[in-house]
XYZ file of C-alpha atoms in Angstrom:
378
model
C 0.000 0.000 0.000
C 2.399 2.493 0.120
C 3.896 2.725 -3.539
C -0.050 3.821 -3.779
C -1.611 6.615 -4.501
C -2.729 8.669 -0.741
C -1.507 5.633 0.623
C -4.877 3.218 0.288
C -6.096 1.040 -2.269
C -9.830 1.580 -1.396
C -10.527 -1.389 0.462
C -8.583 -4.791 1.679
C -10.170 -7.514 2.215
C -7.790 -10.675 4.076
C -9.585 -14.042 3.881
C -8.497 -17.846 4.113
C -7.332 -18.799 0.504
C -9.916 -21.600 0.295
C -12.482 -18.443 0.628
C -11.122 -16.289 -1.901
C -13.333 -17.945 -5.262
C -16.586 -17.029 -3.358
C -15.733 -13.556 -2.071
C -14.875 -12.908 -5.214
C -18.116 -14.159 -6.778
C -19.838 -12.151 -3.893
C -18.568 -9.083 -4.325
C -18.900 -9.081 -8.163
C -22.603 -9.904 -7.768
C -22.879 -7.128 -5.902
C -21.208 -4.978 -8.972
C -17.893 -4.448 -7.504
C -14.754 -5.308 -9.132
C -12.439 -7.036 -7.029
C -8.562 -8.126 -7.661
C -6.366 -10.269 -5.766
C -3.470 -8.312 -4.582
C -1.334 -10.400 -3.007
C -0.746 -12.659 0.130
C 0.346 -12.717 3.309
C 3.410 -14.445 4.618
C 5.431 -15.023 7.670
C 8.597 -13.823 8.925
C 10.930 -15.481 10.509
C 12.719 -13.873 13.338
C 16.233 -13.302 11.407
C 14.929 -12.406 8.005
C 15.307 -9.196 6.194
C 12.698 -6.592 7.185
C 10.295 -5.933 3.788
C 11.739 -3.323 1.013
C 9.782 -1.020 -0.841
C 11.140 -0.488 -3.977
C 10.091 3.363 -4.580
C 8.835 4.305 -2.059
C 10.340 7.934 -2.334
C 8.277 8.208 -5.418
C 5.396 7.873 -3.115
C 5.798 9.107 0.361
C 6.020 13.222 0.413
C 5.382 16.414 2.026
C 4.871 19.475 0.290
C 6.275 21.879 3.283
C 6.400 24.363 1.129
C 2.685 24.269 0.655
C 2.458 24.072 4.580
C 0.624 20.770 3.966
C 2.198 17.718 5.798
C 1.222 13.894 6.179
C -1.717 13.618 9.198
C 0.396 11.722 11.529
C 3.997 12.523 12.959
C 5.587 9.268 12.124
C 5.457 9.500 8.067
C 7.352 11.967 8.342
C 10.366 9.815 10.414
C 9.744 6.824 7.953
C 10.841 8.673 5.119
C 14.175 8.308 6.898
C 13.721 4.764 7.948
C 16.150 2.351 5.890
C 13.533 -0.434 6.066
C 11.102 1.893 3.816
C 12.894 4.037 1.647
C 16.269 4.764 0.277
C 18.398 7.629 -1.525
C 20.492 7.578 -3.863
C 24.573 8.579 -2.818
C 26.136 10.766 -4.791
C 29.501 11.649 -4.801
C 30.733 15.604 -5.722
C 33.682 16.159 -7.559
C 34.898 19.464 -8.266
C 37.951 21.722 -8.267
C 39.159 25.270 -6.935
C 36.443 27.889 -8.804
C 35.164 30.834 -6.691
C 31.689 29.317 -7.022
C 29.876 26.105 -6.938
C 26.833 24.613 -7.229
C 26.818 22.286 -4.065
C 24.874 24.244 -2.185
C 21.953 23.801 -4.880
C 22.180 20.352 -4.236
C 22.176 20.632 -0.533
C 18.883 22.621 -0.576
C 17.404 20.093 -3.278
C 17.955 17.287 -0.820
C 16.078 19.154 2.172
C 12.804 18.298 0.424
C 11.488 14.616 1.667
C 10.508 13.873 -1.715
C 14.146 14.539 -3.327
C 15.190 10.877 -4.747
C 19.286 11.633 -3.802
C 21.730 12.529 -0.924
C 25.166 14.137 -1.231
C 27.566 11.650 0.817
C 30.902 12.720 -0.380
C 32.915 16.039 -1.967
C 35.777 15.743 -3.488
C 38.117 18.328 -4.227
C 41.826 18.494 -5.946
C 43.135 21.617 -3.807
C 42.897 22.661 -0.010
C 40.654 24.758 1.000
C 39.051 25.448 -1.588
C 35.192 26.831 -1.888
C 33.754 23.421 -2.485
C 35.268 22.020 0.489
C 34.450 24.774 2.354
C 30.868 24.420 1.796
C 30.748 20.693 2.142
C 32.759 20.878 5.580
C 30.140 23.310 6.693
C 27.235 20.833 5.571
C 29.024 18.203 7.612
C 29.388 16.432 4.229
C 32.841 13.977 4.206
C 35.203 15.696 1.951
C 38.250 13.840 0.313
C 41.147 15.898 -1.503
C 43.360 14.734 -3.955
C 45.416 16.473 -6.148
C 46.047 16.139 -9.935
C 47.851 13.621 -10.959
C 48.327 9.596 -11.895
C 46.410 8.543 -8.604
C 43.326 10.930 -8.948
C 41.813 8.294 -10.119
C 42.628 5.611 -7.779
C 42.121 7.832 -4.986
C 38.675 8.877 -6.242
C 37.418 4.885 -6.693
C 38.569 4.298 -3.062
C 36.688 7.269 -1.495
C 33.249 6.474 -3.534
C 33.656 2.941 -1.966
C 34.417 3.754 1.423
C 31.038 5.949 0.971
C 29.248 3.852 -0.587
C 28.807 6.497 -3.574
C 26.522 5.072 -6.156
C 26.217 8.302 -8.299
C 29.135 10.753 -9.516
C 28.777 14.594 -10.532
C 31.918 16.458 -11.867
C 31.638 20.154 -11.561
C 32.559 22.593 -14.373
C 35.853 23.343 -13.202
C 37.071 19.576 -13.859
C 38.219 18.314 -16.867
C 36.207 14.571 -17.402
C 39.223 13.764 -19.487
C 41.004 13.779 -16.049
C 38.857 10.684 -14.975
C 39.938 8.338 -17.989
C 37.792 6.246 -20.213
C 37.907 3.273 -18.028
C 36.672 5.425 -14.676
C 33.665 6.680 -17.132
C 32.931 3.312 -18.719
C 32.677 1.731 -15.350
C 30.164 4.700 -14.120
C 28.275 5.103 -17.621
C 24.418 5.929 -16.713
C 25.633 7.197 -13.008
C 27.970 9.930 -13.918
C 26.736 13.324 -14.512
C 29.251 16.391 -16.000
C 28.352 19.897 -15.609
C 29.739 22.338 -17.890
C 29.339 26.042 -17.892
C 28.262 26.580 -21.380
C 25.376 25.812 -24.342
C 27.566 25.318 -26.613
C 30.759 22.461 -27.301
C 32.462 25.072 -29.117
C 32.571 26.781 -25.980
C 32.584 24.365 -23.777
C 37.107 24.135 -22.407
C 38.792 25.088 -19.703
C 37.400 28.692 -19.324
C 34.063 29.030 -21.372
C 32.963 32.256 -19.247
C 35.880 33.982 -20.957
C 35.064 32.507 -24.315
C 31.206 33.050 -23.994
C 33.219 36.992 -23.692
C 35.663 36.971 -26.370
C 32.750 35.702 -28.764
C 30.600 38.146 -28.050
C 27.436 36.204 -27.245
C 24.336 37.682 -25.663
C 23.245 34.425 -24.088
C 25.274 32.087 -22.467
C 24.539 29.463 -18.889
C 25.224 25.819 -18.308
C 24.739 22.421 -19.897
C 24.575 19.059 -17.892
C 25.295 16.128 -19.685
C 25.612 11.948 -19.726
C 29.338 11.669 -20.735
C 29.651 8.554 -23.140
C 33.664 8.027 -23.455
C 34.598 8.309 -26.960
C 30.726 9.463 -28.406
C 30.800 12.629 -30.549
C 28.161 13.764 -28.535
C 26.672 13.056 -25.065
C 23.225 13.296 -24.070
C 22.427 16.137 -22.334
C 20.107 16.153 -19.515
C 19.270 19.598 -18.438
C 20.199 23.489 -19.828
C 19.702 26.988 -18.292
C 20.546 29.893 -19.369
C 21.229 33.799 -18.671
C 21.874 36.984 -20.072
C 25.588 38.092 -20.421
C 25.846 41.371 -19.438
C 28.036 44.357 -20.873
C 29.975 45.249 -17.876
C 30.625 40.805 -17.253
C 34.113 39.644 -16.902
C 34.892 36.003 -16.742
C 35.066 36.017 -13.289
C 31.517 37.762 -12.630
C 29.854 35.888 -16.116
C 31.314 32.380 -14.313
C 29.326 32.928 -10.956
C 26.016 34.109 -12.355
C 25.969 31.011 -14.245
C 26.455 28.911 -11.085
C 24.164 30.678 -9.256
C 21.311 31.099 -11.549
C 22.107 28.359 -13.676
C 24.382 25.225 -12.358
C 22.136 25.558 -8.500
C 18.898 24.613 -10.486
C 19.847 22.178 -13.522
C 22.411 19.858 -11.462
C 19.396 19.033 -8.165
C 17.082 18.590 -11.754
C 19.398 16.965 -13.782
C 20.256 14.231 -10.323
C 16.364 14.182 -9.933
C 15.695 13.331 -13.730
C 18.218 10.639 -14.283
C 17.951 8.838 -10.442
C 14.403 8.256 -10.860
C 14.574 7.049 -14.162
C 11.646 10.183 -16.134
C 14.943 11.058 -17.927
C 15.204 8.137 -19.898
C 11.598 7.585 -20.967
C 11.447 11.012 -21.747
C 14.200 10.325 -23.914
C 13.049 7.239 -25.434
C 9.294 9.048 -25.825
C 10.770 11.884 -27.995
C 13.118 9.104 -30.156
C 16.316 11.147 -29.253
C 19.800 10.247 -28.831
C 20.287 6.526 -27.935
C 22.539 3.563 -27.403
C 22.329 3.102 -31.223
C 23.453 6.787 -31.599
C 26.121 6.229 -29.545
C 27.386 4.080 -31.258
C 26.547 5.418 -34.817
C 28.886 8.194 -32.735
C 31.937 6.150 -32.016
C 31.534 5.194 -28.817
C 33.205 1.994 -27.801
C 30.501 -1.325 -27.342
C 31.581 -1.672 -23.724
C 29.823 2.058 -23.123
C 27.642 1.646 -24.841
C 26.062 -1.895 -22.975
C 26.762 0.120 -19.731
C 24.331 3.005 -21.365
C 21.859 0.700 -22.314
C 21.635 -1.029 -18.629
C 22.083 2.427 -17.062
C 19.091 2.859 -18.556
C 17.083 0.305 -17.699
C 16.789 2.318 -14.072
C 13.083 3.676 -13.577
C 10.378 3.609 -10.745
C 8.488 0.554 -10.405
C 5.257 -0.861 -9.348
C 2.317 2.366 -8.656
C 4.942 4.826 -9.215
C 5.921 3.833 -12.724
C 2.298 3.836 -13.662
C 1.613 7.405 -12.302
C 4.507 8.614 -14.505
C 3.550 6.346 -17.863
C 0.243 8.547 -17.668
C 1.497 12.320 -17.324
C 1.401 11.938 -13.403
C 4.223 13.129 -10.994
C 4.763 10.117 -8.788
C 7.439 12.066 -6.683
C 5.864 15.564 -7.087
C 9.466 16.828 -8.307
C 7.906 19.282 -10.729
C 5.609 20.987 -8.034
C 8.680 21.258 -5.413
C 10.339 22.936 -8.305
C 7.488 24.844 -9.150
C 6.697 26.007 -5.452
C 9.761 26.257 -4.166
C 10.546 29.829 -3.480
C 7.124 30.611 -2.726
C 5.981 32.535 0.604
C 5.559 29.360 3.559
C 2.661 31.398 5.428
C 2.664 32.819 9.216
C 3.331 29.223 10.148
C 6.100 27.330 8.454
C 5.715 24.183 10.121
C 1.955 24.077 10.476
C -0.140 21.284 9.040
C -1.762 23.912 6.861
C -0.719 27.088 5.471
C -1.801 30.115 7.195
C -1.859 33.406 5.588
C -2.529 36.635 6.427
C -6.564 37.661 6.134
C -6.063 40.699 3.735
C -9.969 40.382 2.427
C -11.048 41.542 5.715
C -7.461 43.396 7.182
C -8.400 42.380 10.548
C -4.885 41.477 12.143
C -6.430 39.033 14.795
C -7.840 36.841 11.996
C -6.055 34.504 9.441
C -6.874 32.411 6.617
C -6.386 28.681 6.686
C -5.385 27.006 3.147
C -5.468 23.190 2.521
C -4.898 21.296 -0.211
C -5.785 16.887 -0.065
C -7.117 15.954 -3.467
C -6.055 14.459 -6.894
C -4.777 17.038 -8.829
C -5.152 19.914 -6.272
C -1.276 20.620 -5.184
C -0.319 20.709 -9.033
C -2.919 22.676 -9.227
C -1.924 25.179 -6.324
C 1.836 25.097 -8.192
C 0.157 26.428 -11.220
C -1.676 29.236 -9.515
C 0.938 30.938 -7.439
């Protein structure tokens, strides 16, 4: 019951098996339409507490809204291990002024957010990135350039138990090696401060300048190791202003783009929407990879990469239009006023029809269709 929607099938009925062919005749002569869900077993003492398999699809609050779960304890099972899981994702990023970490830290503060960032790692000392990340009280590694990045970066995503990898913009992924991107094909995410490949090197704020464009932000991509082209996940974008130097053009495009399309871009591609909307629209594929030279072992680990999606109730929410984990309404709500009472079970607002200060007006919303709808309106 709970990869279901509002957490309740309608009714369940439990009856002795040797019952179940005259229930079901019962209850259909009485025009209902019955279906066998399941059964119930025992547990040992010793066996492995039952897994839910999506659960974060499932299980939310919209605290934004103001609108919480009715009892206390759904809120602590999100956090339970028994009943839901998030993905571990590992940062990996170098010395630039500004980074998008902390866009990722905020993402992960909503319940519904499929990911957690366990690990930052950084090539220099002190740097902003691990600056952030120490303040967090995120585990930070630091390794400098050279040939045991890479060894040094497989043992740290092991120790914590990393199953996800995003490189920031100020790290080149040629760094990493094909064989480091092979093995993490489908789980490694690049971010690049650019639209563009042709300006996409080791400083494309100052080439997004020297070209004279009007438009530049951020791209963030699946690399494929050896592919002509990689399929991108997510783009912003932003104005480049007159006065910009590479510096000041470089942090705009963190801030207003990076902090928003990396949480989006994790979101997209952990819980799988990324790939059927891929597929749906008949874009780039395994086959294109391929067709653009990258090698067969890549391209296998791109084609189970992504076989990844939500299962059971949550995958068939999302096969018809629905948001199973109500990502687009967090995104859409997200910097909205949280009322007089952040924390209440309901928003409460102001009552500016009548201006009397003593009164207030109470807002819920508990119905199919009615939050989206909310995210629409404000």
């Amino acid at each position: 019951m709970v990869a279901t929607f509002n957490c309740g099938i309608g009714m369940t009925l439990v009856v002795a098996a040797d019952d179940v062919p005259s229930v079901l005749k019962s209850l259909r002569e009485h025009h209902e339409e019955p279906v066998v869900i399941g059964q119930l077993s025992p547990r040992s003492e010793g066996d492995d507490h039952l897994f839910v398999e999506g659960a974060e699809s499932c299980w939310l609050t919209l605290q934004e809204l103001g609108v919480s779960m009715p009892f206390a304890h759904v809120l602590s099972s999100l956090q339970d291990k028994n009943i839901v899981t998030r993905t571990r994702i590992c940062v990996v990023g170098g010395n630039a002024g500004s980074t998008p970490l902390r866009g990722l830290l905020d993402a992960q503060e909503v319940a519904a957010f499929p990911a957690e960032v366990v690990s930052v790692v950084a090539v220099e000392e002190g740097c902003k990135l691990m600056k952030q990340a120490t303040a967090a009280g995120v585990h930070v590694g630091c390794f400098h350039e050279g040939p045991n990045f890479v060894a040094s970066l497989e043992a740290e995503l092991e120790k914590t138990q990393a199953e996800f990898v995003v490189v920031l913009d100020d790290i080149d992924v040629a760094m990493l090696g094909d064989n480091f991107c092979t093995r993490w094909e489908g789980k490694l995410l690049v971010v690049r401060a650019s639209l563009t490949r042709q300006l996409i090197g080791s400083e494309p704020a100052r080439a997004a300048l020297q070209q004279g464009v009007c438009i530049t932000g951020c791209t963030v991509y699946q690399h494929v190791p050896g592919a002509a082209r990689s399929p991108i996940v997510t783009q912003k974008s932003t104005q480049v202003a007159a006065d910009d130097t590479p510096s000041s053009l470089h942090s705009r495009i963190v801030h207003e783009c990076e902090s928003e399309a990396v949480p989006e871009a994790v979101r997209l591609v952990v819980t799988g929407k990324w790939q059927r909307r891929r597929q749906s629209a008949g874009t780039i594929s395994v086959a294109d990879a391929k067709a653009a030279g990258a090698p067969p072992a890549a391209a296998s680990a791109a084609a189970a990469s992504m076989s990844h999606c939500m299962k059971g109730d949550a995958a068939r929410y999302d096969q018809r239009g629905v948001s199973a984990d109500k990502g687009d309404v967090h995104a859409a709500i997200k910097n909205m006023d949280k009322g007089l009472f952040p924390n209440a079970f309901c928003k409460v607002v102001p009552d500016t029809m009548s201006g009397d200060e003593s009164q207030a007006i109470v807002m819920h919303a508990d119905g199919a269709g009615t939050k989206s709808s909310l995210a629409y309106m404000y």
